[in-house]
mmCIF file of C-alpha atoms in Angstrom:
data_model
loop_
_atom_site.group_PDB
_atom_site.id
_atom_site.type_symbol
_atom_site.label_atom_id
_atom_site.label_comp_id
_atom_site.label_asym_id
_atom_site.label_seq_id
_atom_site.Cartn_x
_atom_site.Cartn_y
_atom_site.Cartn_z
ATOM 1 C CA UNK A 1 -59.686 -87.165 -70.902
ATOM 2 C CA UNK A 2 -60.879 -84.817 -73.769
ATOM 3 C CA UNK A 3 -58.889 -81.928 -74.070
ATOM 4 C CA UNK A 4 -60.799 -79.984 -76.439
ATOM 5 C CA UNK A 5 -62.553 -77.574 -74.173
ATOM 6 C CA UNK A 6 -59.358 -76.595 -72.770
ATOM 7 C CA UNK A 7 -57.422 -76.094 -76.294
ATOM 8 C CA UNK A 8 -60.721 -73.959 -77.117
ATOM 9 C CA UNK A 9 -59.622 -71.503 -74.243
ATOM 10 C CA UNK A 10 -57.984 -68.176 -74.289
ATOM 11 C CA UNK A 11 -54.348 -69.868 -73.306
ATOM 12 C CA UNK A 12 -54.343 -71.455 -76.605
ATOM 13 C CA UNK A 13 -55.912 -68.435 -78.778
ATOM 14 C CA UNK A 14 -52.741 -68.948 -81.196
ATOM 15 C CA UNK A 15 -53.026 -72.099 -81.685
ATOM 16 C CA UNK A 16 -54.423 -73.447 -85.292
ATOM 17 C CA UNK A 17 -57.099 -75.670 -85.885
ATOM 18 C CA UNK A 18 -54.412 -78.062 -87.960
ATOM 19 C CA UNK A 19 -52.485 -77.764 -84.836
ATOM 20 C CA UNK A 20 -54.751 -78.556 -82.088
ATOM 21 C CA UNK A 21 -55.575 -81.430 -84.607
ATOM 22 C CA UNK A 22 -52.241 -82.793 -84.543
ATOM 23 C CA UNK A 23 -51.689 -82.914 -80.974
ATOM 24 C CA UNK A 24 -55.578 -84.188 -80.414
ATOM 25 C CA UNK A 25 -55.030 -87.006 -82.673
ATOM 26 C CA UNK A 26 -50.695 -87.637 -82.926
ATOM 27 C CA UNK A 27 -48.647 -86.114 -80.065
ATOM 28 C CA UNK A 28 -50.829 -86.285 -76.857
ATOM 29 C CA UNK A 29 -51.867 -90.091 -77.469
ATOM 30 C CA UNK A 30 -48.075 -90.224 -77.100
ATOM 31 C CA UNK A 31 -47.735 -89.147 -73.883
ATOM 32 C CA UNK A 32 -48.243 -91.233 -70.868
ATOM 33 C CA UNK A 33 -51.328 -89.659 -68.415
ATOM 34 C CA UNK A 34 -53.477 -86.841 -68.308
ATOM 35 C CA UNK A 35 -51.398 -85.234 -65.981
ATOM 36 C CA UNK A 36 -48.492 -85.136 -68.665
ATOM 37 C CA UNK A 37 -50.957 -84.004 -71.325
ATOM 38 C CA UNK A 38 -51.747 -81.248 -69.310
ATOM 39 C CA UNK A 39 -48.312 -80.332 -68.589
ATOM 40 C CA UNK A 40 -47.434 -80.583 -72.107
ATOM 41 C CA UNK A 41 -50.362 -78.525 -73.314
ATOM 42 C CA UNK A 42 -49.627 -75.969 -70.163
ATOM 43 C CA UNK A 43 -45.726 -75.341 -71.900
ATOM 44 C CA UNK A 44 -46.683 -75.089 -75.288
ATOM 45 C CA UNK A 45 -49.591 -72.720 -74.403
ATOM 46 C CA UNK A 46 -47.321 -70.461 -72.043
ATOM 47 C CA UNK A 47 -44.929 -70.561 -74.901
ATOM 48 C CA UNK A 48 -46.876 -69.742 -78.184
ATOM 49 C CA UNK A 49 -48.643 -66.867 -76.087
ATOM 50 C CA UNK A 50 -45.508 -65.474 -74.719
ATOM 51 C CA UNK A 51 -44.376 -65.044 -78.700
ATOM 52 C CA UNK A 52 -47.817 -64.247 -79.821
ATOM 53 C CA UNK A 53 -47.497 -67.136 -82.594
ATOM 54 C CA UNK A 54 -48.849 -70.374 -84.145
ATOM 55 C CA UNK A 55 -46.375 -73.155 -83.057
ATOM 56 C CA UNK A 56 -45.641 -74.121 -86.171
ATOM 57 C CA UNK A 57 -44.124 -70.852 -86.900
ATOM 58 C CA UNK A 58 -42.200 -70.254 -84.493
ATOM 59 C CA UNK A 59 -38.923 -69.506 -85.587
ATOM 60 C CA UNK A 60 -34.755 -70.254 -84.521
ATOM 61 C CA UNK A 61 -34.397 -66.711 -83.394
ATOM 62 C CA UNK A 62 -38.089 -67.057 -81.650
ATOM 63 C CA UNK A 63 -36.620 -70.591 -79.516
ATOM 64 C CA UNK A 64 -33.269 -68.545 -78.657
ATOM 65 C CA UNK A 65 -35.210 -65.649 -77.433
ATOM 66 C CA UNK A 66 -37.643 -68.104 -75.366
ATOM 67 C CA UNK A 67 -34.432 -69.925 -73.723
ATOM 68 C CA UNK A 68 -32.947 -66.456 -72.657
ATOM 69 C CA UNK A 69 -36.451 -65.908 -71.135
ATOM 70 C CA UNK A 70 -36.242 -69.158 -68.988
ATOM 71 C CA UNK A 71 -32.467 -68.346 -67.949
ATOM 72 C CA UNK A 72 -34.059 -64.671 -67.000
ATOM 73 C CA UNK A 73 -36.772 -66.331 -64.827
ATOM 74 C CA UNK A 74 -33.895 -68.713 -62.965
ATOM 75 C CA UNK A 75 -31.813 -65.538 -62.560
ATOM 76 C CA UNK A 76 -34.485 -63.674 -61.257
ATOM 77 C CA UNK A 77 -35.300 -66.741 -58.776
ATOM 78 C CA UNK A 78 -39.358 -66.344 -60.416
ATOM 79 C CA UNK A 79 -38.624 -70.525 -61.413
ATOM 80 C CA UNK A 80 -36.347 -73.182 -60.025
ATOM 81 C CA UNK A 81 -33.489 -74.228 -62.615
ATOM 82 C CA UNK A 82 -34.813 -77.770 -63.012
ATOM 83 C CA UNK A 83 -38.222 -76.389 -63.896
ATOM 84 C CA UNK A 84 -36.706 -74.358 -65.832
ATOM 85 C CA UNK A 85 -35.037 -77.554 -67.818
ATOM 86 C CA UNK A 86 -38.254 -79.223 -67.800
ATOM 87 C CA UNK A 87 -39.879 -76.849 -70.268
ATOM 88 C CA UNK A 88 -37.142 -76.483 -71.848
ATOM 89 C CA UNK A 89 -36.608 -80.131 -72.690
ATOM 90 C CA UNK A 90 -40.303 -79.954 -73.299
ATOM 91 C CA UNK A 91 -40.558 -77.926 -76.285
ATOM 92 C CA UNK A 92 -36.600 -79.306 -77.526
ATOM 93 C CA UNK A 93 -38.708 -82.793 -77.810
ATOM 94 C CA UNK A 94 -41.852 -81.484 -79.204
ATOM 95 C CA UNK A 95 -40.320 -79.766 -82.144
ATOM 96 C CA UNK A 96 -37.661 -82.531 -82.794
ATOM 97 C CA UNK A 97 -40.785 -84.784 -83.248
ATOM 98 C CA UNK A 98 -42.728 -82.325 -85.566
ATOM 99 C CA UNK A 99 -39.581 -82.255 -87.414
ATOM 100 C CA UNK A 100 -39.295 -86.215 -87.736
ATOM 101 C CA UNK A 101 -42.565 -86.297 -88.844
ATOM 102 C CA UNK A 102 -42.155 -83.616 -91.705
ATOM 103 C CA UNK A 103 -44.451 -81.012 -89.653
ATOM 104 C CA UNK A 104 -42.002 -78.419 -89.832
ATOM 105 C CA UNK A 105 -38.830 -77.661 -92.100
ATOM 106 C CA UNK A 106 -36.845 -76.482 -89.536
ATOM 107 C CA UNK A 107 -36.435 -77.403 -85.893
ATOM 108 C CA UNK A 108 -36.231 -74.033 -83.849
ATOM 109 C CA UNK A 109 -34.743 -75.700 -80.951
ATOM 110 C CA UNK A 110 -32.078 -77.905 -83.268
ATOM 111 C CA UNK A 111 -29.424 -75.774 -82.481
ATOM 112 C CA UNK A 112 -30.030 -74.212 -79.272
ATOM 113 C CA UNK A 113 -28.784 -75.492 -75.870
ATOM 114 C CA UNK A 114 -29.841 -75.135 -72.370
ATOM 115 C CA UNK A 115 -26.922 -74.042 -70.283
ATOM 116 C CA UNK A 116 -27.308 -75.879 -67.106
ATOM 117 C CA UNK A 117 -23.813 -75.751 -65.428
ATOM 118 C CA UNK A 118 -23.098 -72.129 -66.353
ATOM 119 C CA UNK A 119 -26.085 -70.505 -65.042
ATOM 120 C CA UNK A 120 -23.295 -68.861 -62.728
ATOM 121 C CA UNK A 121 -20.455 -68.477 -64.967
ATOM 122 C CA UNK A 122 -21.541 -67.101 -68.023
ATOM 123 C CA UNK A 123 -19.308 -66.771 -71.409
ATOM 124 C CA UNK A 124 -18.936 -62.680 -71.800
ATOM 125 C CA UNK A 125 -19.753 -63.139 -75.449
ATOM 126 C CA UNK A 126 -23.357 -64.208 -74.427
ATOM 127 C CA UNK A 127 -24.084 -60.916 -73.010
ATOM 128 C CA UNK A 128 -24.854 -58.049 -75.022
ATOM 129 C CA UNK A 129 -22.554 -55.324 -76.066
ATOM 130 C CA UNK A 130 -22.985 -51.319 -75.950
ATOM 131 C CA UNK A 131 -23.319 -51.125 -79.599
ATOM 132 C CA UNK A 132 -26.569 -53.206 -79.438
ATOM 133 C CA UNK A 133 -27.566 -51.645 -76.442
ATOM 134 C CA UNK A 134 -27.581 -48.189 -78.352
ATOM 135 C CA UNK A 135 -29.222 -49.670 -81.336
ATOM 136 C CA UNK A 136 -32.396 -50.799 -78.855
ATOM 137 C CA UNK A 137 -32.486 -47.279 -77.333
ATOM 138 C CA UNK A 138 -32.524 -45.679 -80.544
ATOM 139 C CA UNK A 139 -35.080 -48.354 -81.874
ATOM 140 C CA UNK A 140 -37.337 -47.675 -78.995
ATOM 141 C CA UNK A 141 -36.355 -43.951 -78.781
ATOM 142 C CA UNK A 142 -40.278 -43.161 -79.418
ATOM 143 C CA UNK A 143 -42.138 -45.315 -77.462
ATOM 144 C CA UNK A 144 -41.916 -43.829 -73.474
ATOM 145 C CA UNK A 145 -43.195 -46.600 -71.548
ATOM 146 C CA UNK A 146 -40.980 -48.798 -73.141
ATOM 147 C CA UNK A 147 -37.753 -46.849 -73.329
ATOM 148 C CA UNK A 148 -38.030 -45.924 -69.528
ATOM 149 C CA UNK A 149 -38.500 -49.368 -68.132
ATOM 150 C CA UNK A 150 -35.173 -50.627 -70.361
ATOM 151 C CA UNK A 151 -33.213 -47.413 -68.941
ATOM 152 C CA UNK A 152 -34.439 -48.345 -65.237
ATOM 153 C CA UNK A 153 -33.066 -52.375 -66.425
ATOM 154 C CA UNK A 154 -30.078 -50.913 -67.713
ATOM 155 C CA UNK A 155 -28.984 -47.748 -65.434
ATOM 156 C CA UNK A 156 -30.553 -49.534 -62.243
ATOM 157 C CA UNK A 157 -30.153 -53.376 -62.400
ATOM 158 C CA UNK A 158 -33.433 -53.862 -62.100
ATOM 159 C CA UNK A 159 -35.518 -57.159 -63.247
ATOM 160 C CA UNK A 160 -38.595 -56.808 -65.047
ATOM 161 C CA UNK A 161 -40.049 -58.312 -62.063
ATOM 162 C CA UNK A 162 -39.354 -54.998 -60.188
ATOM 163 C CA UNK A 163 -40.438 -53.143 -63.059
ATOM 164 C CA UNK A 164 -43.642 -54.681 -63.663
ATOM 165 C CA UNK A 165 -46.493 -53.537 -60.516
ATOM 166 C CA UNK A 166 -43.849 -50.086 -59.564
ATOM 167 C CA UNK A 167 -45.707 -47.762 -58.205
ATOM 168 C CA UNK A 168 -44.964 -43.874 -58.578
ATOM 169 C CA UNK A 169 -45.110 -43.151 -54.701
ATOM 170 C CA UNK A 170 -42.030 -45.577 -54.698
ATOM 171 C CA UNK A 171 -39.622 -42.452 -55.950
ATOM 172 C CA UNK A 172 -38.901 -40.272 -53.254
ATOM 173 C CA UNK A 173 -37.511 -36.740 -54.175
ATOM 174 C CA UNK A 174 -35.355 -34.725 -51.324
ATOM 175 C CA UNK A 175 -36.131 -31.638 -51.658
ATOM 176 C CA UNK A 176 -32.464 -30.161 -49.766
ATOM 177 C CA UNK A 177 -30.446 -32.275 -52.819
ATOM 178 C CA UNK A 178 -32.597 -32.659 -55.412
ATOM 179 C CA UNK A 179 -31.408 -36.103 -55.231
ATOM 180 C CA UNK A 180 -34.494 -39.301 -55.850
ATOM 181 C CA UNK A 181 -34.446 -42.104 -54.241
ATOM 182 C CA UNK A 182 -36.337 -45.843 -55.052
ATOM 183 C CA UNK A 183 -37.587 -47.558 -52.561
ATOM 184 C CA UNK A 184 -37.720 -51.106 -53.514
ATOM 185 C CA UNK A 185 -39.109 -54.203 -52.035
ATOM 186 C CA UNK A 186 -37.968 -57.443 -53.651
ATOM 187 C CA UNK A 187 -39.552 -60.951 -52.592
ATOM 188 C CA UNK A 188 -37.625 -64.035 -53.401
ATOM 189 C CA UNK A 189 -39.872 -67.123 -52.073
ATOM 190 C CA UNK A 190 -40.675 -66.751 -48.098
ATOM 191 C CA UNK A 191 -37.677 -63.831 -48.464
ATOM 192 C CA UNK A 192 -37.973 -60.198 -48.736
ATOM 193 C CA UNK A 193 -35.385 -57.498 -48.657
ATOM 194 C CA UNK A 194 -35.951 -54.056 -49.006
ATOM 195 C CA UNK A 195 -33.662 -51.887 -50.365
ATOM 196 C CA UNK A 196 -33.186 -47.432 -50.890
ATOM 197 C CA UNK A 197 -31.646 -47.084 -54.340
ATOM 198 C CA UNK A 198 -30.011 -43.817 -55.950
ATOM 199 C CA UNK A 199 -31.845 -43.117 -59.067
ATOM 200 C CA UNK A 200 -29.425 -41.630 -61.561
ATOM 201 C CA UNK A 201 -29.734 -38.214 -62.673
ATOM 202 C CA UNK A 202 -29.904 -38.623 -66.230
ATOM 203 C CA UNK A 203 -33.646 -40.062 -65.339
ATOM 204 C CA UNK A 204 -35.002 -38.151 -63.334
ATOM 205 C CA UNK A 205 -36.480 -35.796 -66.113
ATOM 206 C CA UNK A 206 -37.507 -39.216 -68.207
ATOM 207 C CA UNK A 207 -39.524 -40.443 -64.894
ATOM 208 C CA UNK A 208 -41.028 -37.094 -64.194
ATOM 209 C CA UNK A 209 -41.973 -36.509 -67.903
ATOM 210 C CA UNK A 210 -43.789 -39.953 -67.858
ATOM 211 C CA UNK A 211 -45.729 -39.143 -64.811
ATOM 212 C CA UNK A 212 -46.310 -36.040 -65.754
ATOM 213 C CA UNK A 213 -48.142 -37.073 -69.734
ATOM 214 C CA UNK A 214 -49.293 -40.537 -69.345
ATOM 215 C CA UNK A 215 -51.800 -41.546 -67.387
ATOM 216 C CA UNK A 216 -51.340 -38.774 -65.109
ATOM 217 C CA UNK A 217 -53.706 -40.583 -62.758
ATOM 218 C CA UNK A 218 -52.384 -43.425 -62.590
ATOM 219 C CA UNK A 219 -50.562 -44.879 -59.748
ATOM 220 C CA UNK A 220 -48.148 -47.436 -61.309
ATOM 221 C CA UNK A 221 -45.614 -46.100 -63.463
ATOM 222 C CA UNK A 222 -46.186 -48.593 -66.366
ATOM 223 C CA UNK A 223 -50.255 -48.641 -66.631
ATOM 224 C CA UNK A 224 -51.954 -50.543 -68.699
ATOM 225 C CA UNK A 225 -55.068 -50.158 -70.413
ATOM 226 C CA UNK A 226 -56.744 -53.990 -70.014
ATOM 227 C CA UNK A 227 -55.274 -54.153 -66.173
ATOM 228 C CA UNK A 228 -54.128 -51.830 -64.053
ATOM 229 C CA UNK A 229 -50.521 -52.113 -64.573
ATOM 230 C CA UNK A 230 -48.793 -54.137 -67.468
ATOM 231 C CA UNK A 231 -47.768 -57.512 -66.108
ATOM 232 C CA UNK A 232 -43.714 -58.921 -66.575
ATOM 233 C CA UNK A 233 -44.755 -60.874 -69.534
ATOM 234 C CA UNK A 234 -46.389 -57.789 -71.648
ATOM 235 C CA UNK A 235 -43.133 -55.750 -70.750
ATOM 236 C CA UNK A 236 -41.158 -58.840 -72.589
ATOM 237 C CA UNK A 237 -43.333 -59.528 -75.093
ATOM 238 C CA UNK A 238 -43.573 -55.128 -76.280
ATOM 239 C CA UNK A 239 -39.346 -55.495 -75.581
ATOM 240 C CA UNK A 240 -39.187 -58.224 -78.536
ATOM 241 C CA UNK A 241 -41.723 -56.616 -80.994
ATOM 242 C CA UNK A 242 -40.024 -53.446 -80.915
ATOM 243 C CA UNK A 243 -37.190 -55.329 -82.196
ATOM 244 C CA UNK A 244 -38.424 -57.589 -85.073
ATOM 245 C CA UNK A 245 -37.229 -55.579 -87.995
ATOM 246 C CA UNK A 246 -33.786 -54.995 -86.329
ATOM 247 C CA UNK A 247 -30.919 -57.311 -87.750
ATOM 248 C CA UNK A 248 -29.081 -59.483 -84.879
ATOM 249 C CA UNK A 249 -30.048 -61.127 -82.051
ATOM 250 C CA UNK A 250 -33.199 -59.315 -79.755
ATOM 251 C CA UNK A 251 -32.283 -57.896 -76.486
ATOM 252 C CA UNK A 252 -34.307 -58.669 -73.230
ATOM 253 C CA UNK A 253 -34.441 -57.274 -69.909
ATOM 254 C CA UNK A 254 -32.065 -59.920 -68.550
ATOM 255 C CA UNK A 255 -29.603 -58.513 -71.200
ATOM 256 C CA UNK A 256 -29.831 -55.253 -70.121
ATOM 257 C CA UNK A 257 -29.549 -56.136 -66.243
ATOM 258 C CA UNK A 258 -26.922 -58.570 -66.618
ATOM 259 C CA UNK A 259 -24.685 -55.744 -68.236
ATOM 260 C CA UNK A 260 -25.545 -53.311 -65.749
ATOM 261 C CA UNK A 261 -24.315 -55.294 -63.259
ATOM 262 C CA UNK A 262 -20.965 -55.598 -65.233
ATOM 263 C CA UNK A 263 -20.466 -52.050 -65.602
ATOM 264 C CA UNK A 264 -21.077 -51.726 -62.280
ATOM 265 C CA UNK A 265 -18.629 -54.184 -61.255
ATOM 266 C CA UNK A 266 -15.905 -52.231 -63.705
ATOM 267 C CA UNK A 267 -16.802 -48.950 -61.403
ATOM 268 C CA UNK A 268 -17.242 -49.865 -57.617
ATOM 269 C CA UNK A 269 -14.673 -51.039 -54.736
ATOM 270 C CA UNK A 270 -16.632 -52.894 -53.066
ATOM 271 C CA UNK A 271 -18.849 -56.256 -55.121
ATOM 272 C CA UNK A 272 -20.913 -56.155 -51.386
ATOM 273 C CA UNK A 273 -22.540 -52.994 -52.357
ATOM 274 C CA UNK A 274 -23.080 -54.074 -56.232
ATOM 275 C CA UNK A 275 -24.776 -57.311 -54.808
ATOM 276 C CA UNK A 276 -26.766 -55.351 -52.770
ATOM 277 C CA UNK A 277 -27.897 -52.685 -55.107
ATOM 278 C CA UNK A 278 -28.800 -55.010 -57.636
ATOM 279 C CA UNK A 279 -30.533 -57.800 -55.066
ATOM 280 C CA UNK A 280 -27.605 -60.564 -55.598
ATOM 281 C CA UNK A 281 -26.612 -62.782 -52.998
ATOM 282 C CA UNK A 282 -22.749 -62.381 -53.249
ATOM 283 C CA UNK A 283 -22.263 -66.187 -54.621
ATOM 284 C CA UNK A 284 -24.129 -64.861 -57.793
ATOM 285 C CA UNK A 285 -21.479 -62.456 -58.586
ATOM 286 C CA UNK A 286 -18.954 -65.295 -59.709
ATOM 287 C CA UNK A 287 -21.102 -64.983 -63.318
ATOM 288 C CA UNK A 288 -19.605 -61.324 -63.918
ATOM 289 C CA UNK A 289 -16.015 -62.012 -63.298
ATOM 290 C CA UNK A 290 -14.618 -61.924 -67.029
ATOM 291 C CA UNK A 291 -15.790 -58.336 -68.405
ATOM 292 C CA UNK A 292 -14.773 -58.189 -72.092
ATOM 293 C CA UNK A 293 -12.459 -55.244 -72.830
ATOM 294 C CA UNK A 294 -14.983 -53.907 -75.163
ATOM 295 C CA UNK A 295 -17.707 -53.405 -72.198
ATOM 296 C CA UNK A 296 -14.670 -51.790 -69.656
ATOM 297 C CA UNK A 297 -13.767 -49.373 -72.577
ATOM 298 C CA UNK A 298 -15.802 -45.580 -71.136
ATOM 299 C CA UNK A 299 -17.659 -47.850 -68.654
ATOM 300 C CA UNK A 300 -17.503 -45.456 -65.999
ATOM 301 C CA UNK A 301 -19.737 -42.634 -67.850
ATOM 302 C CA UNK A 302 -22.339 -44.998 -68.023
ATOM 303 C CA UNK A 303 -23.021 -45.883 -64.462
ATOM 304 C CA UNK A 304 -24.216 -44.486 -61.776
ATOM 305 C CA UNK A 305 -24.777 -46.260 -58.544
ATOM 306 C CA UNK A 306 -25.397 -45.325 -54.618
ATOM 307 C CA UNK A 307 -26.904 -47.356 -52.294
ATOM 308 C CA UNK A 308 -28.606 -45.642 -49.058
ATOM 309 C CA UNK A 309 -29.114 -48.463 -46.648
ATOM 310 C CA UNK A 310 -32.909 -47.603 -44.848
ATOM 311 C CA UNK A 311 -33.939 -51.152 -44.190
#
């Protein structure tokens, strides 16, 4: 099977001509069918367009951020864990062989390691810590879009699944309280749950000033200028370039749910309504039991959680 044509699409549009070369003529010869050339070429295509990058410059830091992507899309139950593994492995072999063969200097994926068995019990030192969380906020303190959908990940638990296709309508305001209200609709395979959650105060005037300047007409509250709202991966991919000149390891969504769900943990009774708020099933809260003392420390100023059951 010639591949050419479909290296010549849009999927590959990072790609180099030296590139495409060497997997034409080197790498895909090595591989057994045309369905595992496709495969291949499928992964490393997702995966240079997700960074926006040649592959051969893809970068340590660039492979760690990737690997947190595909434990974010397992957490989020978007892919199954083995698929997950799969890609990974994928691109762990590709670059180990570009290494070998003196393609690259540096294998990006060398050090990094694919944490299989503790997709449910995660190390506390892997997730983020306040200090960082306040550097991104402070990076990103100038771009709107961006800074409300990590305050709705961070204050609100949610994925950047929920965030990405939200539409305005879905905030309810009562007038009485003053209190708003999301009304949320999550879909995980044939399963859906809907859910009423409290929005915190401290964003209500953030949500109402982004309605309010841009794209006023516009019912999603993350539009987008090529479609009409901007998709989970352009949400990621505007997350990690706001962060390129910032020292330390980048910050994704997952980050910023993963220690919302801590703090919430630190602050409610009852882990039911913490599942529920954030769309858990309760088995998945065994991850969050060991909350460093540096996260507890003034946790309870920093979240805010109700959840008004209206299914």
């Amino acid at each position: 099977m010639d591949f050419r044509p479909m290296l010549n699409s849009d999927r590959f549009a990072y790609f180099t001509d030296q590139e495409k070369e060497y997997l034409l003529t080197v790498y895909l010869p090595r591989r057994g069918s045309d369905f595992s050339r496709s495969n291949l070429l499928y992964i490393l295509g997702a995966f240079s367009s997700q960074l926006e990058k040649p592959l051969f410059d893809v970068s340590s830091k660039d492979a760690s951020l990737y690997t947190k992507f595909l434990i974010g899309n397992i957490e989020e139950k978007i892919w199954r864990e083995q698929y997950a593994l799969t890609v990974f492995n994928t691109l762990q072999n590709f670059y180990l062989f570009c290494y070998k063969q003196e393609k690259i200097k540096e294998n990006p994926f060398g050090q990094i390691s694919f944490p299989v068995h503790s997709i449910q019990e995660v190390d506390p030192k892997e997730f983020s810590s306040l200090y960082a969380v306040d550097r991104l906020f402070s990076v990103i303190q100038d771009m709107p879009l961006l800074y409300l959908a990590a305050a709705l990940a961070f204050r609100m638990a949610l994925t950047v699944n929920d965030l990405s296709g939200l539409r305005r309508e879905q905030f309810v305001m009562e007038e009485e309280t003053g209190m708003v209200y999301l009304n949320l609709e999550r879909k995980y395979g044939r399963h859906k749950s809907r859910s009423c959650l409290f929005v915190p105060e401290d964003l209500h005037k953030i949500l109402l000033e982004s309605f309010r300047t841009i794209e006023p007409t516009s019912p999603y509250v993350f539009p987008s200028k090529r479609k009409a709202f901007m998709q989970r991966n352009t949400l990621q991919t505007n997350l990690q370039k706001a962060q390129m000149d910032v020292e330390g390891d980048n910050i994704t969504f997952s980050d910023l749910r993963n220690l919302s769900i801590f703090l919430m943990l630190i602050c409610s009774k009852s882990s039911g309504d913490v599942a529920a708020y954030a769309g858990l099933e309760g088995t998945w809260l065994t991850r969050y039991k060991s909350i460093p003392d540096e996260i507890r420390m003034d946790a309870a100023r920093l979240v805010n959680i109700r959840l008004i059951d209206r299914t």
